[in-house]
CSV table of C-alpha atoms in Angstrom, one decimal:
chain,number,residue,atom,x,y,z
A,1,UNK,CA,0.0,0.0,0.0
A,2,UNK,CA,1.0,3.7,-0.1
A,3,UNK,CA,2.0,3.4,3.5
A,4,UNK,CA,5.0,1.2,2.4
A,5,UNK,CA,6.3,4.2,0.4
A,6,UNK,CA,7.9,7.5,1.5
A,7,UNK,CA,8.7,10.3,-0.8
A,8,UNK,CA,11.0,13.2,0.1
A,9,UNK,CA,9.4,16.7,-0.2
A,10,UNK,CA,6.1,15.5,-1.6
A,11,UNK,CA,3.1,13.1,-1.4
A,12,UNK,CA,2.1,9.9,-3.2
A,13,UNK,CA,-1.4,9.2,-4.2
A,14,UNK,CA,-3.5,7.2,-6.7
A,15,UNK,CA,-1.8,3.8,-6.2
A,16,UNK,CA,-2.8,1.6,-9.1
A,17,UNK,CA,-3.7,-2.1,-9.0
A,18,UNK,CA,-1.0,-4.6,-9.9
A,19,UNK,CA,0.0,-5.1,-13.5
A,20,UNK,CA,1.7,-8.5,-14.1
A,21,UNK,CA,4.4,-8.2,-16.7
A,22,UNK,CA,5.5,-10.9,-19.2
A,23,UNK,CA,8.7,-11.6,-17.3
A,24,UNK,CA,6.8,-12.3,-14.1
A,25,UNK,CA,7.4,-8.9,-12.4
A,26,UNK,CA,4.5,-6.9,-11.1
A,27,UNK,CA,4.2,-3.2,-11.5
A,28,UNK,CA,2.3,-0.6,-9.5
A,29,UNK,CA,2.1,3.2,-10.3
A,30,UNK,CA,1.4,6.1,-8.1
A,31,UNK,CA,1.3,9.9,-8.5
A,32,UNK,CA,4.0,12.0,-6.8
A,33,UNK,CA,3.0,15.6,-6.1
A,34,UNK,CA,5.9,17.8,-4.9
A,35,UNK,CA,5.4,20.1,-2.0
A,36,UNK,CA,5.2,23.9,-2.7
A,37,UNK,CA,8.1,26.3,-2.1
A,38,UNK,CA,10.7,23.6,-2.2
A,39,UNK,CA,14.1,23.8,-3.8
A,40,UNK,CA,16.1,20.5,-3.2
A,41,UNK,CA,18.3,18.5,-5.5
A,42,UNK,CA,18.5,15.3,-3.4
A,43,UNK,CA,15.2,13.4,-3.2
A,44,UNK,CA,14.2,9.7,-3.4
A,45,UNK,CA,11.1,7.5,-3.1
A,46,UNK,CA,11.7,4.7,-0.6
A,47,UNK,CA,10.0,1.4,-0.2
A,48,UNK,CA,9.9,-0.2,3.3
A,49,UNK,CA,9.8,-4.0,4.1
A,50,UNK,CA,6.1,-3.9,4.9
A,51,UNK,CA,5.1,-6.1,2.0
A,52,UNK,CA,5.3,-9.9,1.3
A,53,UNK,CA,5.0,-12.2,-1.7
A,54,UNK,CA,2.2,-14.7,-2.0
A,55,UNK,CA,4.1,-17.2,0.0
A,56,UNK,CA,4.7,-14.8,2.9
A,57,UNK,CA,8.3,-13.8,2.2
A,58,UNK,CA,9.0,-10.3,3.5
A,59,UNK,CA,10.1,-8.0,0.8
A,60,UNK,CA,13.3,-6.0,0.7
A,61,UNK,CA,13.7,-2.2,0.8
A,62,UNK,CA,14.1,-0.3,-2.5
A,63,UNK,CA,14.9,3.3,-3.4
A,64,UNK,CA,14.3,5.3,-6.6
A,65,UNK,CA,16.9,7.2,-8.5
A,66,UNK,CA,17.5,10.8,-7.2
A,67,UNK,CA,15.2,13.5,-8.4
A,68,UNK,CA,15.3,17.3,-8.0
A,69,UNK,CA,12.5,19.5,-6.9
A,70,UNK,CA,12.1,23.3,-7.6
A,71,UNK,CA,8.7,24.5,-6.7
A,72,UNK,CA,10.0,27.7,-5.2
A,73,UNK,CA,8.6,30.5,-7.2
A,74,UNK,CA,10.9,33.5,-8.0
A,75,UNK,CA,10.4,36.7,-6.1
A,76,UNK,CA,9.4,39.9,-7.8
A,77,UNK,CA,8.7,43.5,-6.9
A,78,UNK,CA,7.7,46.5,-9.0
A,79,UNK,CA,7.2,50.2,-8.2
A,80,UNK,CA,6.1,53.2,-10.2
A,81,UNK,CA,8.0,56.4,-9.8
A,82,UNK,CA,6.4,59.8,-9.6
A,83,UNK,CA,5.0,60.6,-13.1
A,84,UNK,CA,6.4,64.0,-14.2
A,85,UNK,CA,8.1,66.2,-11.6
A,86,UNK,CA,5.0,66.6,-9.5
A,87,UNK,CA,2.9,63.5,-10.4
A,88,UNK,CA,0.3,65.8,-12.1
A,89,UNK,CA,-0.3,66.0,-15.8
A,90,UNK,CA,-0.6,69.7,-16.8
A,91,UNK,CA,-1.6,71.4,-20.0
A,92,UNK,CA,1.8,71.6,-21.5
A,93,UNK,CA,2.6,67.9,-20.7
A,94,UNK,CA,-0.7,66.9,-22.3
A,95,UNK,CA,0.1,69.0,-25.4
A,96,UNK,CA,3.6,67.4,-25.6
A,97,UNK,CA,1.9,64.0,-26.4
A,98,UNK,CA,4.1,61.4,-24.6
A,99,UNK,CA,5.1,61.1,-20.9
A,100,UNK,CA,7.7,58.6,-19.7
A,101,UNK,CA,6.5,56.3,-16.9
A,102,UNK,CA,9.5,55.0,-14.9
A,103,UNK,CA,10.0,52.7,-12.0
A,104,UNK,CA,12.1,50.0,-10.4
A,105,UNK,CA,11.9,46.2,-10.1
A,106,UNK,CA,13.5,43.8,-7.7
A,107,UNK,CA,13.6,40.3,-6.2
A,108,UNK,CA,14.6,37.8,-8.9
A,109,UNK,CA,13.5,40.0,-11.7
A,110,UNK,CA,16.3,40.3,-14.3
A,111,UNK,CA,17.4,42.4,-17.2
A,112,UNK,CA,15.3,41.7,-20.2
A,113,UNK,CA,12.2,40.8,-18.3
A,114,UNK,CA,9.1,42.5,-19.6
A,115,UNK,CA,7.2,45.3,-17.8
A,116,UNK,CA,3.6,45.9,-18.9
A,117,UNK,CA,1.7,49.1,-18.2
A,118,UNK,CA,-2.1,49.3,-18.6
A,119,UNK,CA,-3.6,52.8,-18.8
A,120,UNK,CA,-7.0,53.7,-20.0
A,121,UNK,CA,-7.5,50.2,-21.5
A,122,UNK,CA,-4.3,50.6,-23.5
A,123,UNK,CA,-1.2,48.4,-23.0
A,124,UNK,CA,2.4,49.6,-23.2
A,125,UNK,CA,5.4,47.3,-22.8
A,126,UNK,CA,9.1,47.7,-22.2
A,127,UNK,CA,12.1,45.8,-21.0
A,128,UNK,CA,14.0,45.8,-17.7
A,129,UNK,CA,17.4,47.5,-17.8
A,130,UNK,CA,20.2,48.1,-15.3
A,131,UNK,CA,21.3,51.6,-14.6
A,132,UNK,CA,24.9,52.7,-13.7
A,133,UNK,CA,24.2,52.0,-10.0
A,134,UNK,CA,23.2,48.4,-10.8
A,135,UNK,CA,19.5,49.1,-10.1
A,136,UNK,CA,16.9,47.4,-12.3
A,137,UNK,CA,14.7,50.0,-13.8
A,138,UNK,CA,12.2,50.5,-16.7
A,139,UNK,CA,11.1,53.6,-18.7
A,140,UNK,CA,8.1,53.4,-21.0
A,141,UNK,CA,6.6,56.3,-23.0
A,142,UNK,CA,2.8,56.5,-22.7
A,143,UNK,CA,0.2,58.9,-24.1
A,144,UNK,CA,-0.4,61.8,-21.7
A,145,UNK,CA,-4.0,61.7,-22.9
A,146,UNK,CA,-4.4,58.1,-21.5
A,147,UNK,CA,-3.1,59.3,-18.2
A,148,UNK,CA,-5.6,62.2,-18.2
A,149,UNK,CA,-8.4,59.9,-19.0
A,150,UNK,CA,-7.5,57.2,-16.5
A,151,UNK,CA,-5.5,58.9,-13.8
A,152,UNK,CA,-4.0,55.5,-12.8
A,153,UNK,CA,-1.1,53.3,-14.0
A,154,UNK,CA,-1.2,49.5,-13.5
A,155,UNK,CA,2.3,48.2,-13.8
A,156,UNK,CA,3.2,44.5,-13.8
A,157,UNK,CA,6.4,42.4,-14.3
A,158,UNK,CA,6.8,38.7,-14.9
A,159,UNK,CA,9.9,36.7,-14.3
A,160,UNK,CA,10.7,33.1,-14.8
A,161,UNK,CA,13.5,31.1,-13.1
A,162,UNK,CA,15.6,28.3,-14.6
A,163,UNK,CA,13.1,25.6,-13.5
A,164,UNK,CA,10.3,27.4,-15.4
A,165,UNK,CA,8.5,28.8,-12.4
A,166,UNK,CA,7.0,32.2,-13.2
A,167,UNK,CA,5.9,35.0,-10.9
A,168,UNK,CA,4.0,38.1,-11.9
A,169,UNK,CA,3.5,41.1,-9.6
A,170,UNK,CA,1.4,44.2,-10.1
A,171,UNK,CA,1.4,47.7,-8.6
A,172,UNK,CA,-1.0,50.6,-9.1
A,173,UNK,CA,0.0,54.2,-9.1
A,174,UNK,CA,-2.4,57.2,-9.1
A,175,UNK,CA,-1.7,60.2,-11.2
A,176,UNK,CA,-3.1,63.7,-10.8
A,177,UNK,CA,-4.5,65.8,-13.6
A,178,UNK,CA,-4.7,69.6,-13.9
A,179,UNK,CA,-5.0,70.8,-17.4
A,180,UNK,CA,-6.9,74.0,-16.6
A,181,UNK,CA,-4.8,77.2,-17.2
A,182,UNK,CA,-5.1,80.2,-14.9
A,183,UNK,CA,-7.5,83.0,-15.8
A,184,UNK,CA,-6.3,86.6,-16.0
A,185,UNK,CA,-8.5,89.7,-16.5
A,186,UNK,CA,-6.7,93.0,-16.9
A,187,UNK,CA,-9.4,95.6,-16.1
A,188,UNK,CA,-7.7,98.9,-16.8
A,189,UNK,CA,-4.5,101.0,-17.0
A,190,UNK,CA,-4.1,104.6,-16.1
A,191,UNK,CA,-1.5,107.2,-15.3
A,192,UNK,CA,-1.3,109.4,-12.2
A,193,UNK,CA,-1.0,112.4,-14.6
A,194,UNK,CA,-3.8,115.0,-14.5
A,195,UNK,CA,-4.7,113.4,-17.9
A,196,UNK,CA,-4.8,109.7,-17.0
A,197,UNK,CA,-4.1,108.7,-20.6
A,198,UNK,CA,-0.8,110.6,-20.6
A,199,UNK,CA,2.4,110.2,-18.6
A,200,UNK,CA,5.6,112.1,-18.2
A,201,UNK,CA,8.8,111.4,-16.3
A,202,UNK,CA,7.9,110.7,-12.6
A,203,UNK,CA,4.3,109.8,-13.3
A,204,UNK,CA,3.1,106.4,-12.1
A,205,UNK,CA,1.3,104.1,-14.4
A,206,UNK,CA,-1.1,101.7,-12.6
A,207,UNK,CA,-2.7,98.5,-14.0
A,208,UNK,CA,-5.5,96.6,-12.2
A,209,UNK,CA,-6.2,93.0,-12.8
A,210,UNK,CA,-7.4,89.7,-11.3
A,211,UNK,CA,-5.8,86.2,-11.6
A,212,UNK,CA,-7.1,82.8,-10.4
A,213,UNK,CA,-3.5,81.8,-9.6
A,214,UNK,CA,-0.3,83.3,-8.4
A,215,UNK,CA,1.3,85.9,-10.7
A,216,UNK,CA,4.8,85.1,-11.8
A,217,UNK,CA,5.6,88.3,-13.7
A,218,UNK,CA,4.0,91.6,-14.8
A,219,UNK,CA,5.5,94.2,-17.1
A,220,UNK,CA,4.3,97.7,-18.1
A,221,UNK,CA,5.8,99.0,-21.3
A,222,UNK,CA,8.4,96.2,-21.2
A,223,UNK,CA,9.6,97.2,-17.7
A,224,UNK,CA,9.2,95.0,-14.6
A,225,UNK,CA,6.3,96.5,-12.6
A,226,UNK,CA,5.9,96.6,-8.8
A,227,UNK,CA,3.3,94.0,-8.0
A,228,UNK,CA,0.8,94.3,-5.0
A,229,UNK,CA,-1.7,91.6,-4.0
A,230,UNK,CA,-4.8,93.6,-3.0
A,231,UNK,CA,-7.1,90.8,-2.1
A,232,UNK,CA,-6.0,87.2,-1.9
A,233,UNK,CA,-9.6,85.8,-1.8
A,234,UNK,CA,-10.6,87.5,-5.1
A,235,UNK,CA,-7.1,87.4,-6.6
A,236,UNK,CA,-7.0,91.1,-7.2
A,237,UNK,CA,-3.7,92.8,-8.0
A,238,UNK,CA,-2.3,96.2,-8.8
A,239,UNK,CA,0.9,96.7,-10.8
A,240,UNK,CA,2.7,100.1,-11.0
A,241,UNK,CA,5.6,101.5,-13.0
A,242,UNK,CA,7.2,105.0,-12.6
A,243,UNK,CA,8.0,106.6,-15.9
A,244,UNK,CA,11.7,107.2,-16.3
A,245,UNK,CA,13.7,109.4,-18.7
A,246,UNK,CA,14.3,107.6,-21.9
A,247,UNK,CA,10.8,106.0,-21.9
A,248,UNK,CA,9.5,108.5,-24.5
A,249,UNK,CA,6.8,107.1,-26.8
A,250,UNK,CA,7.1,103.5,-25.4
A,251,UNK,CA,4.1,101.2,-25.9
A,252,UNK,CA,2.6,100.8,-22.4
A,253,UNK,CA,1.2,97.3,-22.9
A,254,UNK,CA,0.5,95.5,-19.7
A,255,UNK,CA,1.6,91.8,-19.8
A,256,UNK,CA,0.7,89.5,-16.9
A,257,UNK,CA,1.8,85.9,-16.5
A,258,UNK,CA,0.4,83.4,-13.9
A,259,UNK,CA,1.3,79.9,-13.1
A,260,UNK,CA,-0.7,77.4,-11.0
A,261,UNK,CA,0.8,74.6,-8.8
A,262,UNK,CA,0.5,72.1,-11.6
A,263,UNK,CA,2.7,74.2,-13.9
A,264,UNK,CA,-0.1,75.5,-16.2
A,265,UNK,CA,0.7,79.1,-17.3
A,266,UNK,CA,-1.3,81.9,-18.9
A,267,UNK,CA,-0.1,85.2,-20.3
A,268,UNK,CA,-2.6,88.0,-20.9
A,269,UNK,CA,-1.8,91.3,-22.6
A,270,UNK,CA,-3.7,94.7,-22.5
A,271,UNK,CA,-2.7,97.1,-25.2
A,272,UNK,CA,-1.3,100.3,-23.8
A,273,UNK,CA,-3.9,102.9,-22.8
A,274,UNK,CA,-1.3,105.5,-21.7
A,275,UNK,CA,0.8,107.6,-24.0
A,276,UNK,CA,4.3,108.4,-22.5
A,277,UNK,CA,5.9,111.7,-23.4
A,278,UNK,CA,9.2,112.4,-21.6
A,279,UNK,CA,10.5,115.0,-24.0
A,280,UNK,CA,10.0,118.6,-22.8
A,281,UNK,CA,8.5,121.0,-25.4
A,282,UNK,CA,10.9,123.6,-26.9
A,283,UNK,CA,10.2,127.0,-28.4
A,284,UNK,CA,11.7,129.4,-30.9
A,285,UNK,CA,10.8,133.1,-31.0
A,286,UNK,CA,11.2,135.4,-34.1
A,287,UNK,CA,10.3,139.0,-34.9
A,288,UNK,CA,9.0,140.3,-38.2
A,289,UNK,CA,11.0,143.5,-37.6
A,290,UNK,CA,14.1,143.7,-35.5
A,291,UNK,CA,14.9,147.4,-36.1
A,292,UNK,CA,12.0,149.4,-34.7
A,293,UNK,CA,11.4,153.1,-35.0
A,294,UNK,CA,8.9,155.5,-33.7
A,295,UNK,CA,5.4,154.2,-34.5
A,296,UNK,CA,6.6,150.8,-35.5
A,297,UNK,CA,5.3,147.4,-34.2
A,298,UNK,CA,6.6,143.9,-34.8
A,299,UNK,CA,4.8,140.6,-35.1
A,300,UNK,CA,6.4,138.1,-32.7
A,301,UNK,CA,6.0,134.5,-33.7
A,302,UNK,CA,6.4,131.8,-31.0
A,303,UNK,CA,6.7,128.2,-32.4
A,304,UNK,CA,6.5,125.3,-30.0
A,305,UNK,CA,7.8,121.8,-30.9
A,306,UNK,CA,4.5,120.3,-29.8
A,307,UNK,CA,1.1,121.3,-28.5
A,308,UNK,CA,1.2,123.0,-25.1
A,309,UNK,CA,-1.3,124.0,-22.5
A,310,UNK,CA,-1.5,127.0,-20.2
A,311,UNK,CA,0.4,129.3,-22.4
A,312,UNK,CA,-0.4,133.0,-22.1
A,313,UNK,CA,1.2,136.4,-22.5
A,314,UNK,CA,2.2,136.2,-18.9
A,315,UNK,CA,4.7,133.5,-19.9
A,316,UNK,CA,6.5,136.1,-22.2
A,317,UNK,CA,8.7,139.1,-21.3
A,318,UNK,CA,9.9,141.7,-23.8
A,319,UNK,CA,12.7,144.2,-23.2
A,320,UNK,CA,11.8,147.9,-23.7
A,321,UNK,CA,8.3,147.2,-24.9
A,322,UNK,CA,5.0,145.4,-24.4
A,323,UNK,CA,3.3,142.4,-26.0
A,324,UNK,CA,-0.3,142.1,-26.9
A,325,UNK,CA,-2.8,140.4,-29.1
A,326,UNK,CA,-1.8,136.8,-28.4
A,327,UNK,CA,-3.3,134.6,-31.1
A,328,UNK,CA,-4.8,131.2,-30.7
A,329,UNK,CA,-2.7,128.2,-31.6
A,330,UNK,CA,-2.0,127.2,-35.2
A,331,UNK,CA,-1.1,123.6,-35.7
A,332,UNK,CA,1.4,123.2,-38.5
A,333,UNK,CA,1.8,120.2,-40.8
A,334,UNK,CA,5.0,119.1,-39.1
A,335,UNK,CA,3.3,118.9,-35.7
A,336,UNK,CA,4.7,122.2,-34.4
A,337,UNK,CA,2.3,124.8,-32.9
A,338,UNK,CA,2.6,128.5,-33.6
A,339,UNK,CA,1.3,131.6,-31.7
A,340,UNK,CA,1.7,135.2,-32.6
A,341,UNK,CA,1.7,138.4,-30.6
A,342,UNK,CA,2.3,142.1,-31.3
A,343,UNK,CA,5.4,143.8,-29.9
A,344,UNK,CA,5.1,147.6,-29.3
A,345,UNK,CA,8.4,149.3,-28.3
A,346,UNK,CA,8.4,151.9,-25.6
A,347,UNK,CA,9.0,155.5,-26.5
A,348,UNK,CA,12.3,157.4,-26.2
A,349,UNK,CA,14.4,154.2,-26.3
A,350,UNK,CA,17.6,153.6,-28.1
A,351,UNK,CA,18.9,150.1,-27.4
A,352,UNK,CA,20.5,147.5,-29.6
């Protein structure tokens, strides 16, 4: 019976009935099932003396040839590294198309074993490689759109030992998604000048705007502006720039850039609403008659390089005479502006 047999690292079952062979020998068969998680190269099946022949003679012991057992499955581990620098897919990464998914494997996994990634129902495969430090790693490019749709990576690796035992392990890794760019609204731009659409040296240009995310830069007229957070709840900001000499006729466009925590950026531009003029007006004065006698008058022409305000006779002085009849401004084709006045010399004067 089976009780007359012992088998190293396993069990025997299904003992058959006797088969009488032509040479007079008798054969039985049994099924040997090795134990799990065994790795042993020295094993035999042994027969005890608990059996007899038909006459009653006690049988002798017997032993099978050596057999080896390897039912010890290889070990395997797999991890998935942070996907992208912050483990969040942003707008620019989605637009780029592919994103590398990387990780490490361990245990009995070896170079050349296959790693399989399943994302959004799609399968990506790549081989295990060794880096310079001797670590076993993998790197597989996947579609960023699959990561956005699924927000999870299922990674598995299978390895097989020399005996043919195979182990497969799986790990899941969640991925964040933020593909919504910040929103910026620039509401206005004005100068501290009496005329808010104009600015001279020393005037402050102020822009007001809101942003859903932190502002990383703001310029006015191409110059870095001073940024102030007015209300953190509503995301209200002001930006100011003080006009400097040399800024004449610059375009005072307001350019604001914001960046959210996922790395999405937005840049918004408001076309300049302030005209900068840092060049002081100049004037030339000519007389129609520069040799005056008794009873003479002379027309005085004052030409300004540009339009001026607040000009009157009180801004003029004339030696040995008086000025009167200041005209209204005449704008010339070249942009200059002309005024005229009448000079009347004093009596009894002789002066060159």
